[in-house]
Coordinates of C-alpha atoms in Angstrom, one line a residue:
M334 CA 146.5 97.7 174.3
D335 CA 149.3 99.6 172.5
V336 CA 152.7 98.0 173.4
F337 CA 156.0 99.5 172.3
M338 CA 158.4 96.9 170.8
G339 CA 161.8 98.3 169.8
G340 CA 160.4 101.8 169.9
V341 CA 157.5 100.8 167.5
C342 CA 153.9 101.1 168.7
V343 CA 152.2 97.7 168.2
P344 CA 148.4 97.3 168.8
S345 CA 148.3 94.1 170.6
M346 CA 146.1 91.5 172.3
I347 CA 147.0 90.5 175.8
D348 CA 146.7 86.7 176.0
T349 CA 147.5 84.8 179.2
G350 CA 146.9 81.6 177.3
S351 CA 149.9 82.1 175.0
M352 CA 153.4 81.1 176.2
V353 CA 155.1 83.4 173.6
T354 CA 154.7 86.9 172.2
L355 CA 154.0 87.3 168.4
I356 CA 153.9 89.9 165.7
T357 CA 152.8 89.3 162.1
E358 CA 155.0 88.9 159.1
S359 CA 153.6 92.0 157.3
F360 CA 154.1 94.2 160.4
F361 CA 157.7 93.0 160.7
K362 CA 158.4 93.8 157.0
E363 CA 156.9 97.2 157.4
H364 CA 158.7 98.3 160.6
F365 CA 161.7 96.0 161.4
E366 CA 163.1 94.5 158.2
C367 CA 164.7 97.8 157.2
K368 CA 166.9 97.6 160.3
G369 CA 169.1 94.9 158.6
K370 CA 169.3 91.2 157.8
D371 CA 170.6 90.2 161.2
V372 CA 167.6 91.6 163.1
L373 CA 165.6 88.4 162.5
Q374 CA 167.2 85.3 164.1
E375 CA 166.4 81.7 163.4
C376 CA 165.2 79.2 166.0
G377 CA 164.6 75.9 164.2
W378 CA 164.6 74.1 167.5
L379 CA 161.3 75.7 168.5
T380 CA 157.9 74.2 167.4
L381 CA 155.0 76.6 167.6
K382 CA 151.6 75.0 168.1
A383 CA 148.0 76.3 168.4
A384 CA 145.6 75.1 171.1
N385 CA 144.2 72.5 168.6
G386 CA 147.6 71.0 168.2
L387 CA 148.2 72.3 164.6
S388 CA 151.6 73.8 163.9
I389 CA 151.8 77.6 163.3
P390 CA 154.4 78.6 160.7
Y391 CA 156.9 81.3 161.7
L392 CA 159.9 83.0 160.2
G393 CA 162.1 83.5 163.3
Y394 CA 162.4 85.7 166.3
L395 CA 163.5 89.2 167.4
E396 CA 165.1 90.4 170.6
L397 CA 163.4 93.7 171.4
D398 CA 163.0 96.1 174.3
V399 CA 159.3 96.1 175.2
K400 CA 157.5 98.9 177.0
I401 CA 154.2 97.9 178.5
M402 CA 152.1 99.6 181.2
G403 CA 155.0 102.0 182.0
K404 CA 157.6 99.2 182.4
I405 CA 160.5 98.6 180.1
L406 CA 161.5 95.0 179.7
P407 CA 164.9 94.6 177.9
K408 CA 165.6 92.0 175.2
C409 CA 162.3 90.1 175.1
G410 CA 161.8 87.4 172.5
V411 CA 159.2 88.2 169.9
L412 CA 158.3 85.5 167.3
V413 CA 157.4 86.6 163.7
V414 CA 154.5 84.4 162.4
K415 CA 153.6 84.1 158.8
D416 CA 150.6 85.9 157.4
P417 CA 147.5 83.8 156.9
T418 CA 146.1 83.2 153.4
D419 CA 142.5 83.7 154.6
P420 CA 141.6 87.3 153.7
V421 CA 139.3 87.8 156.7
T422 CA 141.9 86.6 159.2
K423 CA 144.6 88.6 157.4
L424 CA 142.6 91.8 157.8
K425 CA 141.9 91.0 161.4
R426 CA 145.6 90.5 162.1
K427 CA 146.4 93.7 160.2
N428 CA 144.3 95.7 162.7
V429 CA 145.9 93.9 165.7
P430 CA 149.3 92.7 164.5
G431 CA 150.7 91.8 168.0
L432 CA 149.9 89.2 170.7
V433 CA 151.6 89.6 174.1
G434 CA 152.1 86.2 175.8
M435 CA 153.2 85.0 179.2
N436 CA 156.9 85.5 178.5
I437 CA 156.2 89.2 179.0
I438 CA 153.0 89.2 181.0
K439 CA 154.7 87.3 183.9
D440 CA 156.6 90.5 184.7
C441 CA 153.5 92.7 184.7
S442 CA 151.8 92.3 188.1
E443 CA 149.1 94.8 187.1
I444 CA 147.8 92.4 184.4
L445 CA 147.9 89.3 186.6
S446 CA 146.4 90.9 189.6
G447 CA 143.0 91.8 188.0
P448 CA 141.0 92.5 184.9
L449 CA 142.1 95.3 182.6
N450 CA 139.2 97.8 182.2
L451 CA 138.8 101.6 182.0
M452 CA 135.7 101.6 184.4
P453 CA 136.3 103.2 187.8
P454 CA 136.1 100.7 190.6
E455 CA 133.0 102.3 192.2
Q456 CA 131.1 101.8 188.9
C457 CA 132.0 98.1 188.5
P458 CA 129.0 95.8 189.1
Q459 CA 129.1 93.5 192.2
V460 CA 129.6 89.9 191.1
C461 CA 127.8 87.3 193.3
Q462 CA 129.7 84.0 193.6
G463 CA 128.7 80.6 194.9
F464 CA 128.7 76.9 194.2
A465 CA 126.4 74.5 192.5
K466 CA 125.6 71.3 194.5
V467 CA 123.8 68.1 193.4
M468 CA 120.1 68.4 194.1
A469 CA 118.8 64.8 194.4
P470 CA 117.8 62.4 197.3
L471 CA 119.8 59.5 195.7
P472 CA 123.2 59.3 193.9
I473 CA 123.1 60.3 190.2
L474 CA 124.8 58.0 187.7
I475 CA 126.9 59.6 184.9
P476 CA 127.4 56.9 182.2
A477 CA 130.8 56.4 180.7
G478 CA 131.7 58.6 177.7
S479 CA 128.7 60.9 178.0
M480 CA 127.5 64.3 179.1
C481 CA 124.6 64.7 181.5
L482 CA 122.7 67.7 182.8
V483 CA 122.8 67.3 186.6
P484 CA 120.1 69.0 188.6
A485 CA 121.7 71.4 191.1
T486 CA 121.0 74.2 193.5
G487 CA 122.6 77.6 193.1
F488 CA 123.1 80.6 195.3
Q489 CA 120.2 82.8 196.2
N490 CA 119.9 86.1 194.4
T491 CA 118.3 88.7 196.6
Y492 CA 116.8 90.7 193.8
N493 CA 115.6 88.0 191.3
S494 CA 114.7 84.3 191.6
D495 CA 115.5 83.9 187.9
Y496 CA 119.0 84.9 186.8
N497 CA 121.9 83.8 184.6
V498 CA 125.2 82.4 185.9
L499 CA 128.5 81.5 184.3
V500 CA 129.4 77.8 185.3
E501 CA 133.1 77.0 185.7
G502 CA 135.1 74.1 187.0
L503 CA 136.2 74.0 190.6
E504 CA 139.6 75.2 191.7
V505 CA 142.1 72.8 193.4
D506 CA 141.4 74.1 196.9
E507 CA 137.6 74.0 196.4
G508 CA 137.4 70.2 195.9
A509 CA 137.4 68.0 192.9
L510 CA 134.8 66.0 191.1
P511 CA 135.3 62.2 191.4
G512 CA 137.0 60.2 188.7
A513 CA 137.3 61.8 185.2
L514 CA 134.3 64.0 185.6
M515 CA 134.6 67.5 184.2
V516 CA 132.3 70.5 184.1
S517 CA 131.5 72.0 180.7
P518 CA 131.8 75.8 181.2
G519 CA 128.9 77.9 179.9
L520 CA 126.1 80.2 180.6
V521 CA 123.2 78.6 182.5
K522 CA 119.8 80.0 183.6
V523 CA 118.9 79.6 187.3
Q524 CA 115.2 79.4 188.0
G525 CA 113.9 79.3 191.5
G526 CA 117.4 78.6 192.8
Q527 CA 117.7 75.5 190.6
L528 CA 119.9 74.9 187.5
A529 CA 121.2 72.1 185.3
V530 CA 125.0 71.7 185.3
P531 CA 126.6 70.0 182.2
I532 CA 128.9 67.2 183.5
I533 CA 131.1 65.2 181.2
N534 CA 132.4 61.7 182.0
A535 CA 135.5 61.2 180.0
S536 CA 136.3 57.8 181.5
A537 CA 135.4 54.3 180.4
L538 CA 133.5 53.6 183.7
D539 CA 130.2 54.8 185.0
I540 CA 130.6 57.3 187.9
S541 CA 128.1 58.2 190.6
L542 CA 127.6 61.6 192.2
A543 CA 126.4 61.7 195.8
P544 CA 123.7 64.1 196.9
H545 CA 125.0 67.6 197.8
T546 CA 128.3 67.0 196.0
R547 CA 129.9 70.4 195.0
L548 CA 129.9 70.5 191.2
A549 CA 131.0 73.9 190.0
R550 CA 131.7 77.6 190.7
L551 CA 129.0 80.1 189.8
H552 CA 129.4 83.7 188.8
A553 CA 126.4 86.0 188.3
A554 CA 126.3 87.1 184.7
E555 CA 124.3 89.9 183.1
V556 CA 123.0 89.1 179.6
V557 CA 122.7 92.3 177.6
A558 CA 119.3 92.5 175.9
G559 CA 119.0 93.2 172.2
G560 CA 122.2 91.4 171.4
L561 CA 120.7 89.4 168.5
K562 CA 119.9 91.4 165.4
S563 CA 119.5 90.4 161.8
V564 CA 120.9 91.4 158.5
S565 CA 118.2 91.6 155.8
F566 CA 118.5 92.0 152.0
Q567 CA 115.8 94.0 150.3
N568 CA 114.9 94.8 146.7
I569 CA 116.1 98.3 145.7
G570 CA 116.4 98.1 142.0
P571 CA 118.4 96.6 139.1
G572 CA 122.0 95.9 140.2
E573 CA 121.6 97.1 143.8
V574 CA 121.1 95.3 147.1
Q575 CA 120.3 97.1 150.3
I576 CA 121.7 95.5 153.4
S577 CA 120.3 96.8 156.7
L578 CA 121.4 95.9 160.2
G579 CA 118.7 96.0 162.8
S580 CA 117.7 99.7 163.3
E581 CA 121.0 101.0 162.0
E582 CA 121.2 103.1 158.9
A583 CA 120.9 101.1 155.7
L584 CA 123.9 100.6 153.6
V585 CA 123.5 100.5 149.8
L586 CA 126.2 98.5 148.0
S587 CA 126.4 97.8 144.2
Q588 CA 126.0 94.3 142.9
E589 CA 126.3 92.8 139.4
A590 CA 123.0 92.7 137.5
G591 CA 121.0 89.6 138.5
P592 CA 118.1 88.5 140.7
I593 CA 117.6 90.4 143.9
F594 CA 116.8 88.3 146.9
S595 CA 115.4 88.8 150.4
H596 CA 116.7 86.8 153.4
D597 CA 117.4 87.2 157.1
F598 CA 120.7 86.3 158.7
P599 CA 121.1 85.8 162.5
F600 CA 123.8 88.2 163.5
E601 CA 125.3 88.8 166.9
C602 CA 126.3 92.4 166.6
S603 CA 127.0 92.9 170.2
L604 CA 130.2 90.9 169.8
L605 CA 131.4 92.9 166.7
E606 CA 132.8 96.3 166.4
S607 CA 131.4 98.7 163.8
H608 CA 134.3 98.2 161.3
Q609 CA 133.8 94.4 161.6
V610 CA 130.0 94.8 160.9
A611 CA 130.9 96.7 157.8
Q612 CA 133.3 94.0 156.7
V613 CA 130.6 91.3 157.1
K614 CA 128.2 93.5 155.1
A615 CA 130.7 93.9 152.3
L616 CA 131.6 90.2 152.3
L617 CA 127.9 89.2 152.0
N618 CA 127.4 91.7 149.2
E619 CA 130.5 90.6 147.3
Y620 CA 129.3 87.0 147.2
A621 CA 125.6 87.7 146.9
D622 CA 125.5 85.6 143.8
V623 CA 126.1 82.4 145.8
F624 CA 122.9 82.7 147.9
A625 CA 119.8 80.8 146.7
F626 CA 117.0 83.2 146.0
N627 CA 114.3 80.6 146.2
D628 CA 113.8 76.8 146.3
D629 CA 114.2 76.5 142.5
D630 CA 117.5 78.4 142.5
L631 CA 120.3 75.8 142.3
G632 CA 124.0 76.3 141.6
C633 CA 126.1 74.0 139.5
T634 CA 129.8 73.3 139.9
S635 CA 132.1 73.1 136.9
L636 CA 134.9 71.4 139.0
I637 CA 133.8 67.8 138.5
Q638 CA 131.2 65.6 136.9
H639 CA 130.0 62.3 138.5
E640 CA 130.8 59.2 136.6
I641 CA 129.4 55.7 137.0
P642 CA 132.0 53.1 135.9
V643 CA 130.3 49.6 135.6
T644 CA 131.8 46.1 135.3
D645 CA 129.7 45.2 132.3
D646 CA 127.3 46.7 129.8
V647 CA 124.2 44.7 130.8
P648 CA 121.5 47.2 131.8
I649 CA 119.7 47.0 135.1
R650 CA 116.0 46.9 134.6
Q651 CA 113.4 46.9 137.4
R652 CA 109.7 47.6 137.6
Y653 CA 108.4 50.6 139.4
R654 CA 107.0 50.1 142.9
R655 CA 103.4 50.9 143.6
L656 CA 102.8 54.4 145.1
P657 CA 99.9 55.2 147.5
P658 CA 97.2 57.1 145.6
S659 CA 97.4 59.8 148.2
Q660 CA 101.0 60.6 147.0
Y661 CA 100.3 60.7 143.3
E662 CA 99.8 64.5 143.0
E663 CA 102.7 65.2 145.4
V664 CA 105.0 63.0 143.4
K665 CA 103.8 64.5 140.1
A666 CA 104.4 68.1 141.4
H667 CA 107.9 67.1 142.6
I668 CA 108.8 65.5 139.3
R669 CA 107.6 68.7 137.5
Q670 CA 109.7 70.8 139.8
L671 CA 112.8 68.7 139.1
L672 CA 112.2 69.0 135.4
E673 CA 111.9 72.8 135.6
Q674 CA 115.1 72.9 137.6
G675 CA 116.9 70.8 135.0
V676 CA 117.8 68.2 137.7
I677 CA 116.1 65.4 135.7
S678 CA 114.9 64.9 132.1
E679 CA 112.7 62.5 130.2
S680 CA 114.5 59.3 129.2
C681 CA 114.4 56.3 126.8
S682 CA 117.2 54.5 128.6
P683 CA 117.5 50.7 128.8
Y684 CA 118.2 51.1 132.5
S685 CA 115.4 51.4 135.0
S686 CA 115.5 51.6 138.8
P687 CA 112.5 52.0 141.1
L688 CA 111.4 55.2 142.8
V689 CA 111.5 55.6 146.6
I690 CA 109.7 58.4 148.4
V691 CA 111.2 59.5 151.7
K692 CA 109.8 62.1 154.1
K693 CA 112.3 64.7 155.4
K694 CA 112.3 65.9 159.0
D695 CA 110.4 69.1 158.0
G696 CA 107.6 67.0 156.5
N697 CA 108.6 67.7 152.9
M698 CA 109.2 65.0 150.4
R699 CA 112.5 63.8 149.1
M700 CA 112.5 61.7 146.0
C701 CA 115.1 58.9 146.0
V702 CA 115.8 56.0 143.8
D703 CA 116.7 52.4 144.8
Y704 CA 120.1 52.0 143.0
R705 CA 121.2 48.9 144.9
Q706 CA 121.3 46.7 141.8
L707 CA 123.3 49.4 139.9
N708 CA 125.7 49.8 142.8
L709 CA 126.5 46.1 142.9
K710 CA 128.1 46.3 139.4
T711 CA 129.6 49.8 139.9
R712 CA 133.4 49.9 140.5
K713 CA 133.9 51.6 143.9
D714 CA 135.8 54.9 144.2
A715 CA 138.6 55.0 146.8
Y716 CA 138.5 58.7 147.5
P717 CA 138.7 59.1 151.3
L718 CA 135.9 60.5 153.2
P719 CA 136.8 62.6 156.2
R720 CA 137.1 61.1 159.7
I721 CA 134.7 62.8 162.1
E722 CA 137.4 62.6 164.9
E723 CA 139.8 64.7 162.8
S724 CA 137.1 67.2 161.9
L725 CA 136.2 67.6 165.6
D726 CA 139.9 67.9 166.6
A727 CA 140.3 70.8 164.1
L728 CA 137.6 72.7 166.0
S729 CA 139.5 72.6 169.3
G730 CA 140.1 76.1 170.6
A731 CA 137.8 77.7 168.1
Q732 CA 135.4 80.4 169.5
W733 CA 133.5 81.6 166.4
F734 CA 131.4 79.3 164.3
S735 CA 129.3 79.7 161.2
T736 CA 127.3 77.2 159.0
L737 CA 126.8 77.2 155.3
D738 CA 124.0 74.9 154.1
L739 CA 124.1 74.0 150.4
A740 CA 120.7 74.1 148.7
S741 CA 120.3 70.5 147.4
G742 CA 124.1 70.0 147.4
Y743 CA 124.1 66.8 145.4
N744 CA 122.0 68.4 142.8
Q745 CA 124.7 71.0 142.2
V746 CA 127.0 68.3 140.7
E747 CA 126.4 67.2 137.1
V748 CA 126.3 63.6 136.0
A749 CA 128.6 62.9 133.0
E750 CA 126.6 62.8 129.8
K751 CA 127.7 59.2 128.9
D752 CA 126.4 57.9 132.3
R753 CA 123.1 59.7 132.7
Q754 CA 121.1 56.9 131.1
K755 CA 122.3 54.6 134.0
T756 CA 120.5 56.8 136.5
A757 CA 117.1 56.3 134.8
F758 CA 114.2 55.6 137.1
C759 CA 110.6 54.5 136.4
T760 CA 107.4 56.0 137.8
P761 CA 103.7 55.5 137.0
F762 CA 104.1 58.7 134.9
G763 CA 107.0 57.7 132.7
L764 CA 110.8 57.1 132.6
Y765 CA 113.2 59.8 133.7
Q766 CA 117.0 60.2 134.2
F767 CA 119.1 62.5 136.3
N768 CA 121.2 65.3 134.8
R769 CA 122.5 66.1 138.3
M770 CA 123.9 63.7 140.9
P771 CA 121.1 61.9 142.8
F772 CA 121.1 60.3 146.3
G773 CA 121.7 56.6 146.5
L774 CA 124.7 56.1 144.2
C775 CA 127.6 54.3 145.9
N776 CA 130.3 56.8 144.7
A777 CA 128.3 59.9 145.2
P778 CA 129.7 60.8 148.7
G779 CA 133.3 60.6 147.3
T780 CA 132.4 62.8 144.3
F781 CA 130.7 65.3 146.6
Q782 CA 133.7 65.3 148.9

């Protein structure tokens, strides 16, 4: 909503999860900095942290009269947070530069008493509510440190036996789960009055749930159909890419001359506003050159080359291992593909390691090399790999996720020219060496990181 702070209209998000009220650095400089140097006060004693525990840098605070929902609240503290460096987040905060927290919301009973919406009460859908209870003749064991889907019964829907519910934890007065059991909130489908409730055991002990134990609160939820759409890239002509979104009008954006590609991107448009959809389209088009157009299209980084420092100059030489005759043609085709991509080249190196063929999950073949002998005489790199716990901690509180999958990521890093002969591998069809970083080298994960 629009909130007036010091007489200035600030488009703001209402956030009951925030203890403080914020505005962005750029908004402060545009509207408040001109009022004098003393308008911004320091508060070095205050540490501002996000939900994931990371510190949020800020410049200071203002004392402003705030007008919200017809009320005027005098001399409210408003923190000025620094602008993010990420351009997408920066643009998002530019559109909504304010965040109203509980230091102001606590004085607005209209906000705390119910949801803010513009829909007349008579048009609001009726929300059915009930509880999920354990559906089992015997106690159900939840192992320590695990999450289990517990079979449960839900409330009866008069109109439909199959429906969706929002699963939430119990309130204090509704009972509590035993021990350190917690409900993982989420959207669950109820079929024939039965559902599976995700229960987490955060303790170091196994915990049993008795039959008919109350597990969670259930709210009927309507899933809007057609929420999933896709963004597709189609060939238009030299230097252009057409990006279309579902059935919406196609948007033609210019692109530097180069190969034109076709690909589908899962896209939840129902959660985005029209200007955000346009931003995503523009972003994809701006970086269209980073997408792989086909399986043979590999990028190559110029930031680093992989080196193989060894303790002595005595070459490692091993015979190739016998391949099943049924794999000959497949291996030949794979070697031919790697040669065309420039990943490998023919070699006359004194080094030789045996080939290993590994089947990937999708059934395709991955060609690896047994570099164990070479790794024994390679000086190990000390570059630290990330700890999975820290990576997961950094996701705490996040609501939006995306994945980027590198096409043959290791093969996008060059091997240093002087060390390529050390990567030589032998096959029934000849000796080859890697120009790009292969799997199996002991220092490869550090280089990739």
